[in-house]
PDB file of C-alpha atoms in Angstrom:
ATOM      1  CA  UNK A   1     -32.616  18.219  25.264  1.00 69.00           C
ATOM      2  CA  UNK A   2     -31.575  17.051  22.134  1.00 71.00           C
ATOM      3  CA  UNK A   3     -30.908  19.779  19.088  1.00 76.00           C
ATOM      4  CA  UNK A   4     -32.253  18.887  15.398  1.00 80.00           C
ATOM      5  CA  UNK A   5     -30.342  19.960  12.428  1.00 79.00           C
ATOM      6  CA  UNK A   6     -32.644  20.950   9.247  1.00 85.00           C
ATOM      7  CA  UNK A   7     -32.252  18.544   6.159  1.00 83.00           C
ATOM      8  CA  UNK A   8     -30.051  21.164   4.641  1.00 88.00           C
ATOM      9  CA  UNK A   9     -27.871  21.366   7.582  1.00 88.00           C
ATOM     10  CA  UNK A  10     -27.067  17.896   7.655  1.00 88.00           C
ATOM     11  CA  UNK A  11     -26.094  17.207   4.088  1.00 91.00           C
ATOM     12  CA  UNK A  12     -23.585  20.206   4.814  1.00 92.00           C
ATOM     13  CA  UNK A  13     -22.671  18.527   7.852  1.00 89.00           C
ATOM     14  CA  UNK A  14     -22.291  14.857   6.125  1.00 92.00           C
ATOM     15  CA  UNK A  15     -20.173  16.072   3.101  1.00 95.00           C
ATOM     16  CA  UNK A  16     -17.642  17.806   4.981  1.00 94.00           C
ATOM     17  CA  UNK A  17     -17.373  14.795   7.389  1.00 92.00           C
ATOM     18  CA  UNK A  18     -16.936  12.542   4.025  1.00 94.00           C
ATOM     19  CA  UNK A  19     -15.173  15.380   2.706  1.00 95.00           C
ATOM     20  CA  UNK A  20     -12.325  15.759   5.519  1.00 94.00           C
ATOM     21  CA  UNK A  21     -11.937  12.363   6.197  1.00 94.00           C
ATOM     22  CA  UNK A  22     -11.131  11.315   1.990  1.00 96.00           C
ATOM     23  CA  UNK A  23      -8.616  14.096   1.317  1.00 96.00           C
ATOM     24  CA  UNK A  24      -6.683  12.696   4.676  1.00 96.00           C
ATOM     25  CA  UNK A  25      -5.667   9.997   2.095  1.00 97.00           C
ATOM     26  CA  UNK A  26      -3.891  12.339  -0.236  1.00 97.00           C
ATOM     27  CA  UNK A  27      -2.070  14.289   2.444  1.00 96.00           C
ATOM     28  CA  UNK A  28       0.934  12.820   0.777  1.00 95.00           C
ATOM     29  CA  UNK A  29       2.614  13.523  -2.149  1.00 95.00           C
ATOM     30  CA  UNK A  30       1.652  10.871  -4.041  1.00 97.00           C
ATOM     31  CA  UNK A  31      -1.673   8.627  -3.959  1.00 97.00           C
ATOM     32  CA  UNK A  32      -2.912   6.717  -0.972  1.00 98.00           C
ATOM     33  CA  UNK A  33      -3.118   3.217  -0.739  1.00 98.00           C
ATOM     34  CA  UNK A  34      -4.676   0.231   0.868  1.00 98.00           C
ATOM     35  CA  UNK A  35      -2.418  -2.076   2.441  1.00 98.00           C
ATOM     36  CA  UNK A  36      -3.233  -5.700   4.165  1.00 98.00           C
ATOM     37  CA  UNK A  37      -0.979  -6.881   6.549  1.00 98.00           C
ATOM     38  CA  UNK A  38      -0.314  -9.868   8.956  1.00 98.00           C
ATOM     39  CA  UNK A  39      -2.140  -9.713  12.249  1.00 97.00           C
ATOM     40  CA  UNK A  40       0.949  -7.522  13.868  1.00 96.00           C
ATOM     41  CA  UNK A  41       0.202  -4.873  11.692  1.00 95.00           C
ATOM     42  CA  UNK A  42       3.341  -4.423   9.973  1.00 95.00           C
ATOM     43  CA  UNK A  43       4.272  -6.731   8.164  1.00 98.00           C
ATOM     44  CA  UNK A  44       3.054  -6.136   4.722  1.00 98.00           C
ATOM     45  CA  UNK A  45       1.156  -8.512   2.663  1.00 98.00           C
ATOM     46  CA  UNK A  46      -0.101  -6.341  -0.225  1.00 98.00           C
ATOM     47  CA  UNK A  47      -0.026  -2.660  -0.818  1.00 98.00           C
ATOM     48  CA  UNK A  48      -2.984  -1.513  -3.657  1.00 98.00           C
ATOM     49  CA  UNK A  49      -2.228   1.897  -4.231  1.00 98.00           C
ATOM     50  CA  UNK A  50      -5.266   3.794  -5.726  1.00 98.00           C
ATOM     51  CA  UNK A  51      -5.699   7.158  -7.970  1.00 98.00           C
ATOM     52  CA  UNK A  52      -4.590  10.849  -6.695  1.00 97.00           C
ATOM     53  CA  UNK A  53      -6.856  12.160  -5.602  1.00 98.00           C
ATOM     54  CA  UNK A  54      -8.295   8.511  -3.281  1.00 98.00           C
ATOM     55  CA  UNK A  55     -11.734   9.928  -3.401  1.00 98.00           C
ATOM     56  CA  UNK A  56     -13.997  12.024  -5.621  1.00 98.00           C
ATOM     57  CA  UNK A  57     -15.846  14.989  -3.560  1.00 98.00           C
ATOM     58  CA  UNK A  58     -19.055  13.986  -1.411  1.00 97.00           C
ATOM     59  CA  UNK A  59     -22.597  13.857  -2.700  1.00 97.00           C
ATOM     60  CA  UNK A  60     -25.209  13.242  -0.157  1.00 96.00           C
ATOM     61  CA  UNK A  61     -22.335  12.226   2.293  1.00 95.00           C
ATOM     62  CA  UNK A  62     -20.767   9.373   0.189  1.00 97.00           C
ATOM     63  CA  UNK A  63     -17.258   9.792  -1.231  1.00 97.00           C
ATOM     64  CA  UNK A  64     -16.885   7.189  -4.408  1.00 98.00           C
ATOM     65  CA  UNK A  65     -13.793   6.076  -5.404  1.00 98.00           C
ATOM     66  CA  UNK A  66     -11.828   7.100  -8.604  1.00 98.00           C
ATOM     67  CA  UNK A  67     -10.764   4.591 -10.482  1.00 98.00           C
ATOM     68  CA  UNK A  68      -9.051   0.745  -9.070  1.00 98.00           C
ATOM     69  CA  UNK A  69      -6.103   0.551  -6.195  1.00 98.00           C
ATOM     70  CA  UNK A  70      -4.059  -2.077  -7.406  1.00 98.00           C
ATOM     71  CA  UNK A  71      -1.433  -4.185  -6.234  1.00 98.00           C
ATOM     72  CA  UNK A  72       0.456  -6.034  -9.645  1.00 98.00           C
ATOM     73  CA  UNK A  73       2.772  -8.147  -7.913  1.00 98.00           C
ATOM     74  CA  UNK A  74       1.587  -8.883  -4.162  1.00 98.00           C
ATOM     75  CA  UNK A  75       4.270  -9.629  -1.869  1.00 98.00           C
ATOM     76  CA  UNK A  76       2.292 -12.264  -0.860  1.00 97.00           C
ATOM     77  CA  UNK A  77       2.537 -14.633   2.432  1.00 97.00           C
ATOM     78  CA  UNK A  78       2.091 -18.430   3.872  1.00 95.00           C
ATOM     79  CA  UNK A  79       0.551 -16.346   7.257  1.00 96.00           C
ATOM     80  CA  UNK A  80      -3.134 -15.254   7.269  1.00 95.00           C
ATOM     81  CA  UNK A  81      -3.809 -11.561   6.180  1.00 96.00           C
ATOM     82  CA  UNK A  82      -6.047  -9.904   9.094  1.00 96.00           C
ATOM     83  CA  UNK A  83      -5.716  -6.378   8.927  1.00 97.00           C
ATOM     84  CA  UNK A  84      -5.896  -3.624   6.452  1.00 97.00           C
ATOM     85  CA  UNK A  85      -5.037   0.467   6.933  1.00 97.00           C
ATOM     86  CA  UNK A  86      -5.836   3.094   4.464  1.00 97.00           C
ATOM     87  CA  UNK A  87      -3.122   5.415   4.122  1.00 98.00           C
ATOM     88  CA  UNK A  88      -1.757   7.889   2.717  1.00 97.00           C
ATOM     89  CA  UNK A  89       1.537   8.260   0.855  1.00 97.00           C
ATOM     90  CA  UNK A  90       3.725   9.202   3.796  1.00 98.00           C
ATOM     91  CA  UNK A  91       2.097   6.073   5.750  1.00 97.00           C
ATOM     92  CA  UNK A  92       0.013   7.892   8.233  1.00 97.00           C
ATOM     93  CA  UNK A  93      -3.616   5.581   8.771  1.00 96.00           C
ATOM     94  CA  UNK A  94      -6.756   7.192   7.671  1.00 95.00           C
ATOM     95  CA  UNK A  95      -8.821   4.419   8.455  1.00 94.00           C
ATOM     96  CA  UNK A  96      -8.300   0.634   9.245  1.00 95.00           C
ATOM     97  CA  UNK A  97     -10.458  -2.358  10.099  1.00 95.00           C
ATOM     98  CA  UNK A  98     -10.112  -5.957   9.663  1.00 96.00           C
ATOM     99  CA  UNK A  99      -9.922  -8.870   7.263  1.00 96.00           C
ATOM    100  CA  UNK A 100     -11.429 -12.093   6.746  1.00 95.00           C
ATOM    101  CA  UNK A 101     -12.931 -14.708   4.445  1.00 94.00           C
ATOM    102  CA  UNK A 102     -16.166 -13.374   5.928  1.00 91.00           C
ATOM    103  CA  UNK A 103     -17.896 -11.617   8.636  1.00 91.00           C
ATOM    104  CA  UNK A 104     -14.624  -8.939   8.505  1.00 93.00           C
ATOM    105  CA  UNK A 105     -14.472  -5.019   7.388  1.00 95.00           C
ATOM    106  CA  UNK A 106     -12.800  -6.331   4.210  1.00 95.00           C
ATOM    107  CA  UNK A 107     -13.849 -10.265   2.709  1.00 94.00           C
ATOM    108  CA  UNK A 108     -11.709 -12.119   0.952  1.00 93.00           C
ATOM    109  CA  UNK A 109     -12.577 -15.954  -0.128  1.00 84.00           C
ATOM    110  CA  UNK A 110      -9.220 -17.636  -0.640  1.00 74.00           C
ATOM    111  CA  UNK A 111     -10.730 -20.766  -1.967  1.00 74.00           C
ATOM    112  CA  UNK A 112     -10.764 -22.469   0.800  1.00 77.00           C
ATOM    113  CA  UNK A 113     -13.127 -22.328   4.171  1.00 74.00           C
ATOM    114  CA  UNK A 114     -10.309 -22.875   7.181  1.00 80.00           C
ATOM    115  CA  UNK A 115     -10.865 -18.985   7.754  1.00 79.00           C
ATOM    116  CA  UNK A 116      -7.374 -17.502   6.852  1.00 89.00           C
ATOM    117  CA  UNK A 117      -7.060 -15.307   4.147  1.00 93.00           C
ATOM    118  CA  UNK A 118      -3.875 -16.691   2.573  1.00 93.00           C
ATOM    119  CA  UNK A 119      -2.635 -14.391  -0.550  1.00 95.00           C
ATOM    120  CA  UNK A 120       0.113 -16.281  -2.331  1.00 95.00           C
ATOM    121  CA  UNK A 121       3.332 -14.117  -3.708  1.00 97.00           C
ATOM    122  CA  UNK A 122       2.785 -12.272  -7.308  1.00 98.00           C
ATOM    123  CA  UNK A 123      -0.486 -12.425  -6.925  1.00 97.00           C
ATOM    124  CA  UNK A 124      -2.697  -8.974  -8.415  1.00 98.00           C
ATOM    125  CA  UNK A 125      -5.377  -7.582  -5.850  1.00 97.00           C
ATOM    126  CA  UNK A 126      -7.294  -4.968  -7.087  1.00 98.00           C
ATOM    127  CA  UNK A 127     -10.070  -2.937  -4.863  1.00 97.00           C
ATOM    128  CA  UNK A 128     -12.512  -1.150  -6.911  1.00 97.00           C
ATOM    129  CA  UNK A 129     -16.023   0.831  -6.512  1.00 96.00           C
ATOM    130  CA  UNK A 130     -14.732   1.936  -2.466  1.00 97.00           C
ATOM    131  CA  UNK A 131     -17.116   3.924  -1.108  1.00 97.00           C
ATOM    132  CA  UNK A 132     -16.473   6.194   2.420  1.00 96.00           C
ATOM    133  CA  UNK A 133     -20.048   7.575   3.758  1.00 96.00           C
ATOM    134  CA  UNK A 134     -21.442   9.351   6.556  1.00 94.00           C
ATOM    135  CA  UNK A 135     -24.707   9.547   8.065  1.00 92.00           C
ATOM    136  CA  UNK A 136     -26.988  10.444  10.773  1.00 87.00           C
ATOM    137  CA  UNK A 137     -28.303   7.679  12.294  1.00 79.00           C
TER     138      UNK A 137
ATOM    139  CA  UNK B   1     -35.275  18.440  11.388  1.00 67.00           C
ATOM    140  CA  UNK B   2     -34.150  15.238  12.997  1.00 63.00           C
ATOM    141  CA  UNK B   3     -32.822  14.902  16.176  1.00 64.00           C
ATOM    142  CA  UNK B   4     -28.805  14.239  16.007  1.00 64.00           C
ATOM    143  CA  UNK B   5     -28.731  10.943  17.407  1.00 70.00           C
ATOM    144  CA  UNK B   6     -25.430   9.047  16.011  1.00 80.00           C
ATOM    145  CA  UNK B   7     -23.171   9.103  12.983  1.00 85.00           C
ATOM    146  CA  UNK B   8     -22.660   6.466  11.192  1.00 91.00           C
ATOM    147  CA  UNK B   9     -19.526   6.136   8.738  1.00 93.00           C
ATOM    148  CA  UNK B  10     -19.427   3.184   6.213  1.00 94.00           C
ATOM    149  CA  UNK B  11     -16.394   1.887   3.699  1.00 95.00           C
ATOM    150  CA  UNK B  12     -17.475  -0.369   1.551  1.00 96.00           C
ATOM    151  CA  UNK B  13     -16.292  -1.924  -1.866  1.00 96.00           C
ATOM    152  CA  UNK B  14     -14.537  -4.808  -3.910  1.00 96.00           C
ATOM    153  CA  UNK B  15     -12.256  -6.460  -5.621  1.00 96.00           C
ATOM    154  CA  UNK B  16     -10.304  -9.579  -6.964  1.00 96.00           C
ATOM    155  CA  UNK B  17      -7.326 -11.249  -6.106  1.00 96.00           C
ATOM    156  CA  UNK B  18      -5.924 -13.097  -8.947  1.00 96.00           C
ATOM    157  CA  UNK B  19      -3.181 -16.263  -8.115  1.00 94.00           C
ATOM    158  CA  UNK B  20      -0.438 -16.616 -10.422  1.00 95.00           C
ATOM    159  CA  UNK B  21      -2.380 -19.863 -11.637  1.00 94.00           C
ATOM    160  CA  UNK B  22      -4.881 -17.319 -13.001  1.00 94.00           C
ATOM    161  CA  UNK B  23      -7.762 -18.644 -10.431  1.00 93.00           C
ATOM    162  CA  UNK B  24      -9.292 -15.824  -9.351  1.00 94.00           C
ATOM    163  CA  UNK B  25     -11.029 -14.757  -6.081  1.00 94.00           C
ATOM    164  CA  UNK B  26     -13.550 -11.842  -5.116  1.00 95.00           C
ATOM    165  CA  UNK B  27     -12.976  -8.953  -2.238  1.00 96.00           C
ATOM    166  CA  UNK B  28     -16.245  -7.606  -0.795  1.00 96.00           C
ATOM    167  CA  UNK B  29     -15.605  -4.310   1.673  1.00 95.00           C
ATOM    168  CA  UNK B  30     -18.457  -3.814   4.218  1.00 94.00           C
ATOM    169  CA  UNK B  31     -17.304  -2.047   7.239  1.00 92.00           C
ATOM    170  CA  UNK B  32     -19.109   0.147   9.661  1.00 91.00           C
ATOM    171  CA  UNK B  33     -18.838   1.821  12.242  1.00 88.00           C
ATOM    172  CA  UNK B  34     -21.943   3.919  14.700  1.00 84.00           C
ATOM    173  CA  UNK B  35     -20.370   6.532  17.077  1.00 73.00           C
ATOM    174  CA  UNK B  36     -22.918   7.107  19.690  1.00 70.00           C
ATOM    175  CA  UNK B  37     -23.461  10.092  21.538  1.00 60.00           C
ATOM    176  CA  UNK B  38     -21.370   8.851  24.470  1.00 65.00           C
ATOM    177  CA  UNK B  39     -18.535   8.060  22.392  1.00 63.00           C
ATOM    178  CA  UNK B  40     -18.870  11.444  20.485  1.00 56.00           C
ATOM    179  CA  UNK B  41     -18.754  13.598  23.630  1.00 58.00           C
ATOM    180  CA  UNK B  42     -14.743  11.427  23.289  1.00 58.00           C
ATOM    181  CA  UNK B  43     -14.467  14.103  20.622  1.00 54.00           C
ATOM    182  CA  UNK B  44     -15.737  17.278  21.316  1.00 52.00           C
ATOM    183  CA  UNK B  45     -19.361  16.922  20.943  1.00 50.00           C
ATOM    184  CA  UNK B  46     -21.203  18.709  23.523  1.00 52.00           C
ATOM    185  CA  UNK B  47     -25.411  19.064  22.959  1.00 50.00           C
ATOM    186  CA  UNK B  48     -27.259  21.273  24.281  1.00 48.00           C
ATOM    187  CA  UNK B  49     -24.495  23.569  25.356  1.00 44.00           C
ATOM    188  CA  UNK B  50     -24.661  27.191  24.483  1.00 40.00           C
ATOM    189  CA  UNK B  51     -20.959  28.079  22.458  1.00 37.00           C
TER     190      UNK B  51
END
C-alpha cells in the first residue's frame, strides 16, 4: 500500500533534501567548485570555483545558485572534457554527471560538431544561474 | 496527498567558455536523475512499514 504525504509534508520533505544535499558543497573551508575533467576522472581540465556558501537555501525544493563559479585561466587540454564533479573545498564529490557538446548532464558547443568538448589552455569558463532541485515525481 | 512515487533531483544551469581569441561559446546544464522506488529501498526507504 502506498503512503501519501500532504502538500505541506512534501515541501518540508523537498527542501531539506535540496537543503542537505547544497550545504555538502561547503563542507570545506572554503567554497565549492565545479571541476571538468578528462574521461579518467582526474585529470583536471578546469576548476570554476563558485561563492561560499554554493547554494542559497531551498524554496519549493530548488536551491539557486549565488552568484558565477569561475575558472580565469583554464588549464585547458588537446583531450576531450567528459566528466564534471561538484565538490567541495577538501575535494570530496557532491554530485557528478557527464559532459558533452550535447545530449550530456553539462553542454558545451566547442565550435565544432566532431563531439569532443575541447577547452583550449587560458581559456575563462564561467557557470552561472545552477540550479539543484528535488521533487516528487 | 499524493502518493510517494519517485524523487526526482535536477542540476541545471549555464555558462560561457571564452578562448583566448575572445570567441566565445555557451554551457547549458540539464541533468537529471529519477530514483525509483526500487532503487530507493538501496537507501533506506521502506513503505508501508510501521517504525
Amino acid at each position: 500500500m502506498a503512503i501519501t504525504l500532504a502538500s505541506g509534508a512534501e515541501t518540508a520533505a523537498i527542501n531539506a533534501a535540496a537543503n542537505a544535499v547544497a550545504v555538502l558543497v561547503d563542507a570545506g573551508s572554503t567554497a565549492g567548485h565545479i571541476r571538468l575533467t578528462l574521461a579518467n576522472g582526474t585529470t583536471e581540465v578546469a576548476t570554476c570555483i563558485g561563492e561560499d556558501p554554493f547554494f542559497g537555501s531551498a524554496t519549493a525544493g530548488v536551491c539557486t545558485q549565488n552568484g558565477d563559479a569561475i575558472d580565469p585561466d583554464a588549464t585547458g587540454n588537446a583531450a576531450a572534457v567528459t566528466l564534471f564533479q561538484l565538490r567541495d573545498s577538501d575535494n570530496a564529490t557532491v554530485l557528478s554527471g557527464t559532459v558533452a557538446e550535447s545530449g550530456g548532464d553539462l553542454n558545451i558547443d566547442d565550435g565544432d560538431t566532431d563531439g569532443d568538448v575541447i577547452i583550449e589552455p587560458n581559456a575563462v569558463v564561467t557557470l552561472s544561474g545552477i540550479t539543484l532541485e528535488f521533487s516528487i515525481a | 496527498m499524493r502518493a510517494v512515487g519517485k524523487i526526482r533531483m535536477k542540476f541545471t544551469g549555464r555558462g560561457t567558455v571564452k578562448n583566448p581569441d575572445g570567441t566565445e561559446r555557451k554551457i547549458v546544464l540539464q541533468g537529471e536523475q529519477l530514483v525509483t522506488e526500487k532503487e530507493a529501498r538501496k537507501y533506506g526507504y521502506h513503505p508501508g512499514e510501521r517504525s
